[in-house]
Short mmCIF file of N, CA, C and O in Angstrom, two decimals:
data_model
loop_
_atom_site.label_atom_id
_atom_site.label_comp_id
_atom_site.label_asym_id
_atom_site.label_seq_id
_atom_site.Cartn_x
_atom_site.Cartn_y
_atom_site.Cartn_z
N MET P 22 162.48 104.10 166.95
CA MET P 22 162.35 105.77 166.07
C MET P 22 161.40 105.72 165.14
O MET P 22 161.35 104.84 164.42
N ILE P 23 160.44 106.95 165.44
CA ILE P 23 159.68 107.37 164.54
C ILE P 23 159.97 107.65 163.06
O ILE P 23 160.99 108.76 163.02
N GLN P 24 159.60 107.26 162.08
CA GLN P 24 159.97 107.59 160.48
C GLN P 24 158.55 108.09 159.73
O GLN P 24 157.80 107.78 160.15
N PHE P 25 159.24 109.14 158.78
CA PHE P 25 157.98 109.38 158.12
C PHE P 25 158.20 109.05 156.42
O PHE P 25 159.27 109.17 156.26
N GLN P 26 157.42 108.51 156.04
CA GLN P 26 157.49 108.05 154.48
C GLN P 26 156.55 108.53 153.68
O GLN P 26 155.53 108.44 153.93
N LYS P 27 157.12 109.06 152.39
CA LYS P 27 156.03 109.63 151.48
C LYS P 27 155.48 108.20 150.62
O LYS P 27 156.37 107.22 150.42
N ILE P 28 154.24 108.31 150.61
CA ILE P 28 153.44 106.98 149.83
C ILE P 28 152.82 107.54 148.53
O ILE P 28 152.07 108.50 148.58
N ALA P 29 153.50 107.16 147.19
CA ALA P 29 153.08 107.52 146.20
C ALA P 29 152.31 106.37 145.19
O ALA P 29 151.31 106.98 144.25
N GLN P 30 152.17 105.12 145.68
CA GLN P 30 151.60 104.28 144.99
C GLN P 30 150.72 103.44 145.99
O GLN P 30 151.34 103.23 147.16
N GLN P 31 149.83 102.91 145.69
CA GLN P 31 148.91 102.02 146.49
C GLN P 31 148.53 102.47 147.23
O GLN P 31 148.72 101.96 148.72
N LYS P 32 148.14 103.82 147.35
CA LYS P 32 147.73 104.52 148.58
C LYS P 32 146.40 104.05 149.53
O LYS P 32 146.36 103.83 150.66
N LYS P 33 145.56 103.19 148.81
CA LYS P 33 144.45 102.46 149.19
C LYS P 33 144.80 101.35 150.03
O LYS P 33 144.11 100.91 150.94
N ARG P 34 146.09 101.21 150.17
CA ARG P 34 146.42 99.97 151.11
C ARG P 34 146.32 100.59 152.47
O ARG P 34 146.41 99.51 153.63
N TYR P 35 145.98 101.62 152.80
CA TYR P 35 146.03 102.21 153.91
C TYR P 35 144.46 102.95 154.39
O TYR P 35 144.27 103.62 155.22
N LEU P 36 143.62 102.25 153.53
CA LEU P 36 142.27 102.44 153.67
C LEU P 36 141.71 102.48 154.94
O LEU P 36 141.05 103.33 155.52
N SER P 37 141.92 101.38 155.67
CA SER P 37 141.37 101.33 157.01
C SER P 37 141.89 102.54 158.24
O SER P 37 140.78 102.93 158.83
N LEU P 38 143.05 102.71 157.95
CA LEU P 38 143.23 104.19 158.70
C LEU P 38 142.75 105.37 158.28
O LEU P 38 142.25 106.16 158.98
N LEU P 39 142.66 105.86 156.80
CA LEU P 39 141.93 106.75 156.37
C LEU P 39 140.77 106.92 156.75
O LEU P 39 140.14 107.95 156.86
N LEU P 40 140.01 105.62 156.74
CA LEU P 40 138.65 105.47 156.89
C LEU P 40 138.52 106.24 158.59
O LEU P 40 137.34 106.47 158.88
N LEU P 41 139.25 106.05 159.45
CA LEU P 41 139.13 106.66 160.73
C LEU P 41 139.00 108.18 160.63
O LEU P 41 138.06 108.66 161.72
N ALA P 42 139.40 108.80 159.84
CA ALA P 42 139.19 110.14 160.13
C ALA P 42 138.23 110.97 158.82
O ALA P 42 137.97 111.88 158.91
N ASP P 43 138.02 110.01 157.81
CA ASP P 43 137.07 110.32 156.62
C ASP P 43 136.18 109.13 156.73
O ASP P 43 136.71 108.00 155.65
N GLU P 44 135.13 108.71 157.17
CA GLU P 44 134.50 107.43 157.29
C GLU P 44 133.97 107.21 155.86
O GLU P 44 132.95 106.21 156.10
N GLN P 45 133.73 107.90 154.95
CA GLN P 45 132.88 107.41 153.54
C GLN P 45 134.06 107.37 152.48
O GLN P 45 134.82 108.46 152.11
N GLU P 46 134.25 106.33 151.93
CA GLU P 46 135.45 106.11 150.84
C GLU P 46 135.35 106.79 149.63
O GLU P 46 136.30 107.41 149.26
N SER P 47 134.13 107.06 149.14
CA SER P 47 133.75 108.03 148.07
C SER P 47 134.17 109.20 148.59
O SER P 47 134.77 109.84 147.41
N MET P 48 134.34 109.82 149.74
CA MET P 48 134.92 111.28 149.86
C MET P 48 136.49 111.21 149.81
O MET P 48 137.13 112.27 149.23
N ILE P 49 136.86 110.07 150.27
CA ILE P 49 138.50 109.94 150.38
C ILE P 49 139.00 109.90 148.98
O ILE P 49 140.14 110.39 148.60
N ASP P 50 138.09 109.16 147.80
CA ASP P 50 138.22 109.20 146.52
C ASP P 50 138.68 110.56 146.02
O ASP P 50 139.46 110.62 144.75
N ARG P 51 137.93 111.27 146.37
CA ARG P 51 137.93 112.73 145.75
C ARG P 51 139.39 113.60 145.90
O ARG P 51 139.56 114.51 145.08
N TYR P 52 139.94 112.96 146.98
CA TYR P 52 141.44 113.89 147.08
C TYR P 52 142.61 112.77 147.21
O TYR P 52 143.53 113.34 147.16
N LEU P 53 142.41 111.41 147.37
CA LEU P 53 143.41 110.70 147.66
C LEU P 53 144.62 110.80 146.28
O LEU P 53 145.77 110.61 146.88
N GLU P 54 144.34 110.73 145.42
CA GLU P 54 145.27 110.52 144.33
C GLU P 54 146.00 111.70 143.93
O GLU P 54 147.09 112.20 143.42
N GLN P 55 145.09 113.07 144.20
CA GLN P 55 145.66 114.25 144.06
C GLN P 55 146.70 114.66 145.00
O GLN P 55 147.38 115.36 145.02
N GLY P 56 146.53 114.13 146.12
CA GLY P 56 147.22 114.49 147.47
C GLY P 56 148.33 113.88 147.48
O GLY P 56 148.79 112.69 147.08
N THR P 57 149.16 114.38 148.26
CA THR P 57 150.41 113.81 148.67
C THR P 57 150.21 113.00 150.34
O THR P 57 149.94 113.59 151.26
N MET P 58 150.48 111.66 150.13
CA MET P 58 150.37 110.97 151.20
C MET P 58 151.73 110.57 152.11
O MET P 58 152.64 110.19 151.58
N TYR P 59 151.56 110.63 153.53
CA TYR P 59 152.83 110.31 154.33
C TYR P 59 152.19 109.38 155.34
O TYR P 59 151.09 109.24 155.86
N VAL P 60 153.15 108.70 155.47
CA VAL P 60 153.02 107.24 156.58
C VAL P 60 153.77 107.67 158.09
O VAL P 60 155.06 107.80 157.72
N MET P 61 153.26 107.72 158.98
CA MET P 61 153.95 107.66 160.15
C MET P 61 154.25 106.23 160.66
O MET P 61 153.27 105.59 161.02
N GLN P 62 155.85 105.77 160.89
CA GLN P 62 155.78 104.33 161.38
C GLN P 62 156.92 104.39 162.46
O GLN P 62 157.84 105.15 162.55
N GLN P 63 156.77 103.11 163.28
CA GLN P 63 157.85 102.94 164.20
C GLN P 63 158.17 101.56 163.94
O GLN P 63 157.54 100.74 164.12
N GLU P 64 159.46 101.34 163.34
CA GLU P 64 159.87 100.08 162.93
C GLU P 64 158.82 99.56 161.63
O GLU P 64 158.53 100.36 160.72
N GLU P 65 158.28 98.54 161.74
CA GLU P 65 156.96 97.99 161.06
C GLU P 65 155.87 98.27 161.23
O GLU P 65 154.98 98.03 160.39
N THR P 66 155.53 98.88 162.41
CA THR P 66 154.35 99.43 162.86
C THR P 66 153.81 100.70 162.32
O THR P 66 154.41 101.65 162.48
N VAL P 67 152.83 100.77 161.60
CA VAL P 67 151.93 102.09 160.70
C VAL P 67 151.36 102.74 162.29
O VAL P 67 150.46 102.16 162.70
N ILE P 68 151.97 103.97 162.44
CA ILE P 68 151.18 104.87 163.41
C ILE P 68 150.06 105.52 162.70
O ILE P 68 148.89 105.82 163.40
N GLY P 69 150.25 106.09 161.73
CA GLY P 69 149.16 106.85 161.18
C GLY P 69 149.30 107.42 159.86
O GLY P 69 150.45 106.93 159.24
N VAL P 70 148.61 108.13 159.34
CA VAL P 70 148.78 108.70 157.69
C VAL P 70 148.14 110.20 157.74
O VAL P 70 147.29 110.51 158.56
N CYS P 71 148.52 110.53 156.83
CA CYS P 71 148.47 112.15 156.58
C CYS P 71 148.08 112.33 154.91
O CYS P 71 148.90 112.09 154.31
N VAL P 72 147.18 113.12 154.39
CA VAL P 72 147.26 113.50 153.09
C VAL P 72 147.13 114.87 153.07
O VAL P 72 146.30 115.70 153.59
N VAL P 73 148.19 115.72 152.25
CA VAL P 73 147.97 117.03 152.38
C VAL P 73 147.79 117.20 150.64
O VAL P 73 148.37 116.65 149.69
N LEU P 74 147.05 118.30 150.41
CA LEU P 74 146.55 118.68 149.09
C LEU P 74 146.86 120.32 148.70
O LEU P 74 146.20 121.22 149.68
N PRO P 75 147.40 120.77 148.04
CA PRO P 75 147.62 122.14 147.73
C PRO P 75 146.11 122.71 147.04
O PRO P 75 145.60 121.95 146.12
N ILE P 76 145.59 123.53 147.67
CA ILE P 76 144.41 124.13 147.49
C ILE P 76 144.90 125.40 146.33
O ILE P 76 143.78 125.88 145.71
N SER P 77 145.85 126.22 146.92
CA SER P 77 145.84 127.48 146.26
C SER P 77 147.74 127.86 146.38
O SER P 77 148.13 126.81 147.02
N GLU P 78 147.97 129.02 145.63
CA GLU P 78 149.61 129.36 146.02
C GLU P 78 149.61 129.56 147.33
O GLU P 78 150.73 129.55 147.84
N THR P 79 148.39 129.91 148.08
CA THR P 79 148.77 130.45 149.65
C THR P 79 148.48 129.27 150.57
O THR P 79 148.81 129.47 151.72
N LYS P 80 147.62 128.44 150.15
CA LYS P 80 147.13 127.35 150.79
C LYS P 80 147.44 125.90 150.61
O LYS P 80 146.92 125.42 149.49
N LEU P 81 147.54 125.00 151.73
CA LEU P 81 147.67 123.57 151.70
C LEU P 81 146.79 123.09 152.91
O LEU P 81 146.69 123.56 153.54
N GLU P 82 146.00 121.76 152.49
CA GLU P 82 145.19 121.35 153.27
C GLU P 82 145.29 120.23 153.72
O GLU P 82 145.61 119.28 152.84
N VAL P 83 145.48 120.07 155.14
CA VAL P 83 145.43 118.67 155.42
C VAL P 83 144.08 118.01 155.24
O VAL P 83 143.14 118.16 155.91
N LYS P 84 143.85 116.93 154.36
CA LYS P 84 142.73 116.59 153.97
C LYS P 84 142.08 115.14 154.68
O LYS P 84 141.35 114.87 155.01
N ASN P 85 143.47 114.53 155.41
CA ASN P 85 143.36 113.36 156.05
C ASN P 85 144.22 113.31 157.13
O ASN P 85 145.47 113.30 156.82
N LEU P 86 144.12 113.04 158.45
CA LEU P 86 145.29 113.10 159.39
C LEU P 86 144.42 111.89 160.47
O LEU P 86 143.24 112.00 160.98
N ALA P 87 145.20 110.61 160.17
CA ALA P 87 144.56 109.53 161.20
C ALA P 87 145.61 108.86 162.07
O ALA P 87 146.52 108.61 161.19
N ILE P 88 145.37 108.72 163.06
CA ILE P 88 146.17 107.94 163.72
C ILE P 88 145.52 106.45 164.41
O ILE P 88 144.33 106.54 164.80
N ALA P 89 146.38 105.42 164.15
CA ALA P 89 145.73 104.04 164.69
C ALA P 89 145.02 104.02 165.97
O ALA P 89 145.70 104.74 166.95
N GLU P 90 143.93 103.70 166.11
CA GLU P 90 143.32 103.75 167.33
C GLU P 90 144.11 103.43 168.58
O GLU P 90 143.90 104.18 169.59
N GLU P 91 144.80 102.40 168.34
CA GLU P 91 145.65 101.81 169.77
C GLU P 91 146.69 102.74 169.90
O GLU P 91 147.52 102.79 171.02
N GLN P 92 146.96 103.76 169.08
CA GLN P 92 147.93 104.92 169.27
C GLN P 92 147.69 106.10 169.48
O GLN P 92 148.27 106.79 170.19
N GLN P 93 146.20 106.25 169.64
CA GLN P 93 145.80 107.50 170.03
C GLN P 93 145.93 108.27 171.41
O GLN P 93 146.01 107.22 172.30
N GLY P 94 146.19 109.35 171.61
CA GLY P 94 146.33 109.71 173.06
C GLY P 94 147.88 109.46 173.30
O GLY P 94 148.32 110.22 174.56
N ASN P 95 148.65 109.40 172.32
CA ASN P 95 150.34 109.40 172.86
C ASN P 95 150.99 110.75 172.15
O ASN P 95 152.22 110.67 172.36
N GLY P 96 150.22 111.59 171.67
CA GLY P 96 150.97 112.62 171.00
C GLY P 96 151.48 112.56 169.58
O GLY P 96 152.01 113.44 169.01
N TYR P 97 150.93 111.50 169.05
CA TYR P 97 151.36 111.00 167.73
C TYR P 97 150.60 112.01 166.54
O TYR P 97 151.29 112.67 165.41
N GLY P 98 149.47 112.40 166.77
CA GLY P 98 148.92 113.46 165.79
C GLY P 98 149.31 114.77 165.91
O GLY P 98 149.74 115.24 164.81
N ARG P 99 149.68 115.31 167.25
CA ARG P 99 150.42 116.78 167.40
C ARG P 99 151.91 116.43 166.48
O ARG P 99 152.11 117.48 165.83
N ARG P 100 152.67 115.43 166.72
CA ARG P 100 153.88 115.31 166.43
C ARG P 100 153.72 115.12 164.87
O ARG P 100 154.86 115.82 163.87
N PHE P 101 152.68 114.50 164.09
CA PHE P 101 152.57 114.27 162.58
C PHE P 101 152.24 115.68 162.09
O PHE P 101 153.17 116.27 160.97
N LEU P 102 151.50 116.44 162.51
CA LEU P 102 151.04 117.95 162.26
C LEU P 102 152.26 118.87 162.33
O LEU P 102 152.60 119.42 161.34
N GLU P 103 153.13 118.92 163.40
CA GLU P 103 154.47 119.60 163.50
C GLU P 103 155.23 119.11 162.11
O GLU P 103 155.96 119.90 161.51
N TRP P 104 155.28 117.95 162.05
CA TRP P 104 156.28 117.44 160.76
C TRP P 104 155.87 117.96 159.69
O TRP P 104 156.67 118.49 158.75
N ILE P 105 154.70 117.88 159.30
CA ILE P 105 154.06 118.27 158.41
C ILE P 105 154.27 119.80 158.07
O ILE P 105 154.82 120.18 156.80
N ALA P 106 154.28 120.61 158.93
CA ALA P 106 154.22 121.93 158.79
C ALA P 106 155.64 122.32 158.42
O ALA P 106 156.13 123.36 157.81
N LYS P 107 156.47 121.39 159.21
CA LYS P 107 157.80 121.79 158.86
C LYS P 107 158.36 121.45 157.37
O LYS P 107 159.28 122.14 156.80
N GLN P 108 157.68 120.21 156.92
CA GLN P 108 158.14 119.86 155.61
C GLN P 108 157.59 121.00 154.54
O GLN P 108 158.33 121.48 153.41
N TYR P 109 156.50 121.64 154.84
CA TYR P 109 155.94 122.66 153.75
C TYR P 109 156.42 124.21 154.24
O TYR P 109 155.64 124.95 153.77
N GLN P 110 156.91 124.21 155.06
CA GLN P 110 157.27 125.79 155.58
C GLN P 110 158.07 126.38 154.38
O GLN P 110 158.82 125.99 153.65
N GLY P 111 157.57 127.63 154.08
CA GLY P 111 157.78 128.44 152.90
C GLY P 111 157.09 128.21 151.78
O GLY P 111 157.61 128.76 150.53
N THR P 112 156.46 126.98 151.64
CA THR P 112 155.93 126.49 150.24
C THR P 112 154.47 127.20 150.04
O THR P 112 154.09 127.35 149.11
N ALA P 113 153.96 127.82 151.32
CA ALA P 113 152.66 128.37 151.23
C ALA P 113 152.55 129.30 152.58
O ALA P 113 153.26 129.21 153.45
N GLU P 114 151.36 129.93 152.52
CA GLU P 114 151.46 130.50 153.68
C GLU P 114 150.37 129.93 154.77
O GLU P 114 150.68 130.29 156.07
N TRP P 115 149.49 129.28 154.51
CA TRP P 115 148.72 128.72 155.46
C TRP P 115 148.60 126.99 155.07
O TRP P 115 148.61 126.75 154.32
N LEU P 116 148.57 126.40 156.29
CA LEU P 116 148.25 125.19 156.62
C LEU P 116 146.77 125.02 157.03
O LEU P 116 146.58 125.59 158.17
N ILE P 117 145.86 124.56 156.19
CA ILE P 117 144.43 124.55 156.55
C ILE P 117 143.83 122.97 156.81
O ILE P 117 144.42 122.15 156.12
N LEU P 118 142.79 122.91 157.45
CA LEU P 118 142.23 121.71 157.49
C LEU P 118 140.56 121.85 158.12
O LEU P 118 140.28 122.79 158.54
N GLY P 119 139.93 120.85 157.49
CA GLY P 119 138.49 120.93 157.68
C GLY P 119 138.02 119.89 158.63
O GLY P 119 138.49 118.76 158.47
N THR P 120 137.06 120.01 159.73
CA THR P 120 136.78 119.34 160.56
C THR P 120 135.31 119.33 160.98
O THR P 120 134.80 120.42 160.82
N GLY P 121 134.99 118.19 161.29
CA GLY P 121 133.22 118.37 162.07
C GLY P 121 133.45 119.28 163.48
O GLY P 121 134.29 119.22 164.05
N ASP P 122 132.18 119.82 163.82
CA ASP P 122 132.21 120.51 164.99
C ASP P 122 132.11 119.61 166.11
O ASP P 122 131.20 119.40 166.78
N SER P 123 133.33 119.00 166.37
CA SER P 123 133.27 117.84 167.40
C SER P 123 134.11 118.44 168.83
O SER P 123 135.00 119.23 168.62
N PRO P 124 133.66 117.94 169.95
CA PRO P 124 134.30 118.60 171.11
C PRO P 124 135.48 117.60 171.22
O PRO P 124 136.29 118.30 172.16
N LYS P 125 135.75 116.54 170.36
CA LYS P 125 137.07 116.09 170.46
C LYS P 125 138.28 116.37 169.69
O LYS P 125 139.37 116.83 169.99
N THR P 126 137.80 116.95 168.29
CA THR P 126 138.73 117.17 167.39
C THR P 126 139.16 118.91 167.23
O THR P 126 140.49 119.38 167.17
N ILE P 127 137.96 119.60 167.36
CA ILE P 127 138.26 121.04 167.65
C ILE P 127 139.46 121.38 168.50
O ILE P 127 140.44 122.03 168.08
N PRO P 128 139.29 121.36 169.97
CA PRO P 128 140.52 121.54 171.03
C PRO P 128 141.72 120.86 170.39
O PRO P 128 142.86 121.36 170.73
N PHE P 129 141.62 119.57 169.93
CA PHE P 129 142.98 119.08 169.68
C PHE P 129 143.75 119.91 168.57
O PHE P 129 144.88 120.31 168.83
N TYR P 130 143.01 120.36 167.56
CA TYR P 130 143.61 121.14 166.64
C TYR P 130 144.02 122.45 166.91
O TYR P 130 145.14 123.14 166.82
N GLU P 131 143.07 123.17 168.01
CA GLU P 131 143.52 124.54 168.38
C GLU P 131 144.67 124.25 169.55
O GLU P 131 145.62 125.54 169.42
N LYS P 132 144.98 123.17 170.05
CA LYS P 132 146.29 122.98 170.97
C LYS P 132 147.30 122.87 170.11
O LYS P 132 148.77 123.07 170.42
N CYS P 133 147.08 122.39 168.69
CA CYS P 133 148.23 122.28 167.83
C CYS P 133 148.51 123.70 167.06
O CYS P 133 149.51 123.84 166.10
N GLY P 134 147.80 124.48 167.69
CA GLY P 134 148.25 126.08 166.98
C GLY P 134 147.23 126.43 165.69
O GLY P 134 147.41 127.54 165.46
N PHE P 135 146.23 125.66 165.51
CA PHE P 135 145.26 126.13 164.56
C PHE P 135 144.26 127.12 165.24
O PHE P 135 143.81 127.01 166.28
N VAL P 136 143.61 127.88 164.29
CA VAL P 136 142.49 128.80 164.75
C VAL P 136 141.45 128.57 163.60
O VAL P 136 141.47 128.38 162.41
N GLN P 137 140.15 128.73 164.24
CA GLN P 137 138.95 128.55 163.28
C GLN P 137 139.12 129.77 162.71
O GLN P 137 138.87 130.71 163.18
N TYR P 138 138.34 129.93 161.33
CA TYR P 138 138.34 131.03 160.44
C TYR P 138 137.13 130.98 159.41
O TYR P 138 136.85 131.76 158.81
N GLN P 139 136.53 129.68 159.27
CA GLN P 139 135.57 129.33 158.24
C GLN P 139 134.63 128.16 158.90
O GLN P 139 134.94 127.30 159.43
N ARG P 140 133.50 128.29 158.54
CA ARG P 140 132.15 127.41 158.74
C ARG P 140 131.42 127.28 157.66
O ARG P 140 130.92 128.21 157.00
N ILE P 141 131.21 125.75 156.99
CA ILE P 141 130.62 125.39 155.89
C ILE P 141 129.24 124.95 156.82
O ILE P 141 129.20 123.61 157.06
N PRO P 142 128.13 125.51 156.53
CA PRO P 142 126.90 124.79 157.31
C PRO P 142 126.35 123.70 156.38
O PRO P 142 126.18 123.58 155.39
N HIS P 143 126.01 122.64 157.23
CA HIS P 143 125.21 121.36 156.81
C HIS P 143 126.32 120.51 155.59
O HIS P 143 125.79 119.97 154.81
N PHE P 144 127.60 120.91 155.97
CA PHE P 144 128.55 120.12 154.81
C PHE P 144 128.35 118.52 155.14
O PHE P 144 128.20 117.85 153.73
N PHE P 145 128.17 118.07 156.28
CA PHE P 145 128.07 116.58 156.45
C PHE P 145 126.81 116.12 156.31
O PHE P 145 126.93 114.95 155.27
N SER P 146 125.82 116.70 156.45
CA SER P 146 124.63 116.33 156.06
C SER P 146 124.06 116.23 154.50
O SER P 146 123.56 115.29 154.25
N GLN P 147 124.86 117.26 153.89
CA GLN P 147 124.69 117.33 152.28
C GLN P 147 125.61 116.52 151.38
O GLN P 147 125.43 116.41 150.33
N ASN P 148 126.84 116.18 152.18
CA ASN P 148 127.78 115.41 151.46
C ASN P 148 128.16 113.98 151.69
O ASN P 148 128.84 113.31 151.07
N TYR P 149 127.59 113.63 152.75
CA TYR P 149 128.05 112.29 153.10
C TYR P 149 126.55 110.97 152.95
O TYR P 149 125.45 112.21 153.23
N ASP P 150 126.44 110.23 152.82
CA ASP P 150 125.61 109.26 152.52
C ASP P 150 124.74 108.82 153.85
O ASP P 150 123.88 107.71 154.10
N HIS P 151 125.63 109.17 155.11
CA HIS P 151 124.86 108.72 156.38
C HIS P 151 125.38 109.64 157.24
O HIS P 151 126.19 110.56 156.92
N PRO P 152 124.42 109.74 158.44
CA PRO P 152 125.09 110.59 159.42
C PRO P 152 126.39 110.21 159.76
O PRO P 152 126.70 109.10 160.30
N ILE P 153 127.05 111.12 160.52
CA ILE P 153 128.58 111.05 161.01
C ILE P 153 128.31 111.63 162.64
O ILE P 153 127.86 112.64 162.71
N TRP P 154 128.77 110.51 163.39
CA TRP P 154 128.68 110.89 165.01
C TRP P 154 130.20 110.96 165.63
O TRP P 154 130.55 110.00 165.10
N GLU P 155 130.38 111.50 166.14
CA GLU P 155 131.50 111.64 167.14
C GLU P 155 131.43 111.89 168.48
O GLU P 155 130.99 113.13 168.57
N ASP P 156 131.88 111.18 169.47
CA ASP P 156 131.81 111.44 170.75
C ASP P 156 130.35 112.02 171.08
O ASP P 156 129.98 112.77 171.66
N GLY P 157 129.17 111.00 170.62
CA GLY P 157 127.85 111.40 170.78
C GLY P 157 127.45 112.70 169.83
O GLY P 157 126.13 113.12 170.70
N VAL P 158 128.13 113.39 169.46
CA VAL P 158 127.71 114.40 168.51
C VAL P 158 127.55 114.26 167.04
O VAL P 158 128.27 113.67 166.61
N LEU P 159 126.14 114.60 166.85
CA LEU P 159 125.94 114.56 165.19
C LEU P 159 126.69 115.58 164.61
O LEU P 159 126.44 116.90 164.59
N LEU P 160 127.73 115.30 163.43
CA LEU P 160 128.42 116.36 162.90
C LEU P 160 127.65 116.70 161.94
O LEU P 160 127.03 116.18 160.86
N ASP P 161 127.41 118.29 161.65
CA ASP P 161 126.59 118.83 160.29
C ASP P 161 127.73 119.89 159.79
O ASP P 161 127.90 119.86 158.66
N ASP P 162 127.96 120.80 160.47
CA ASP P 162 128.92 121.95 159.78
C ASP P 162 130.28 121.44 159.63
O ASP P 162 130.83 120.70 160.73
N MET P 163 130.68 122.05 158.57
CA MET P 163 132.23 121.49 158.76
C MET P 163 133.10 122.86 159.22
O MET P 163 132.57 124.03 158.83
N VAL P 164 133.81 122.65 159.85
CA VAL P 164 134.83 123.84 160.16
C VAL P 164 136.29 123.93 160.20
O VAL P 164 136.90 122.87 160.13
N TYR P 165 136.39 124.88 159.56
CA TYR P 165 137.77 125.17 158.84
C TYR P 165 138.85 125.65 159.90
O TYR P 165 138.32 126.76 160.57
N LEU P 166 140.08 125.19 160.07
CA LEU P 166 140.98 125.97 160.87
C LEU P 166 142.11 126.06 160.30
O LEU P 166 142.46 125.42 159.13
N ARG P 167 143.00 127.08 160.40
CA ARG P 167 144.20 127.44 159.60
C ARG P 167 145.17 127.63 160.69
O ARG P 167 145.26 128.06 161.79
N LYS P 168 146.81 127.48 160.36
CA LYS P 168 147.97 127.76 161.02
C LYS P 168 148.92 128.39 159.84
O LYS P 168 148.89 127.73 159.12
N PRO P 169 149.38 129.64 160.37
CA PRO P 169 150.38 129.93 159.36
C PRO P 169 151.59 128.86 159.27
O PRO P 169 152.01 128.42 160.34
N LEU P 170 152.39 128.98 158.03
CA LEU P 170 153.30 128.27 157.87
C LEU P 170 154.60 128.96 158.04
O LEU P 170 155.04 129.50 157.68
#
């Protein structure tokens, strides 16, 4: 049975998973302690992590959503996002997230009900200390998507 658990202390023990979604530790450090972290697990096996950060009275941001590589493609990411949306329903107007302009992640989030609404040009090249590649694509712009809560 899948369970979700809020993690309040020692969040860095999940760093290997967090780095799957945001591959620079210094960037993770910018939001990890201010965000609320959740773990998805089945018995003792950790399937994924998610960090949610309040941005304003109307917006909550998924700062990191990572599913263990061996568990990817099994619907866990979608299930985690649905659970997050249900937990925060009524607390804000929008659930937002930012990701690279990738042919892998953008369609996934759109299938989960998110729509693109903002783009920050050159975010990755200006904020990361190394090039970020995903599925053969060099990520440069940050694409923000949102879903009503």
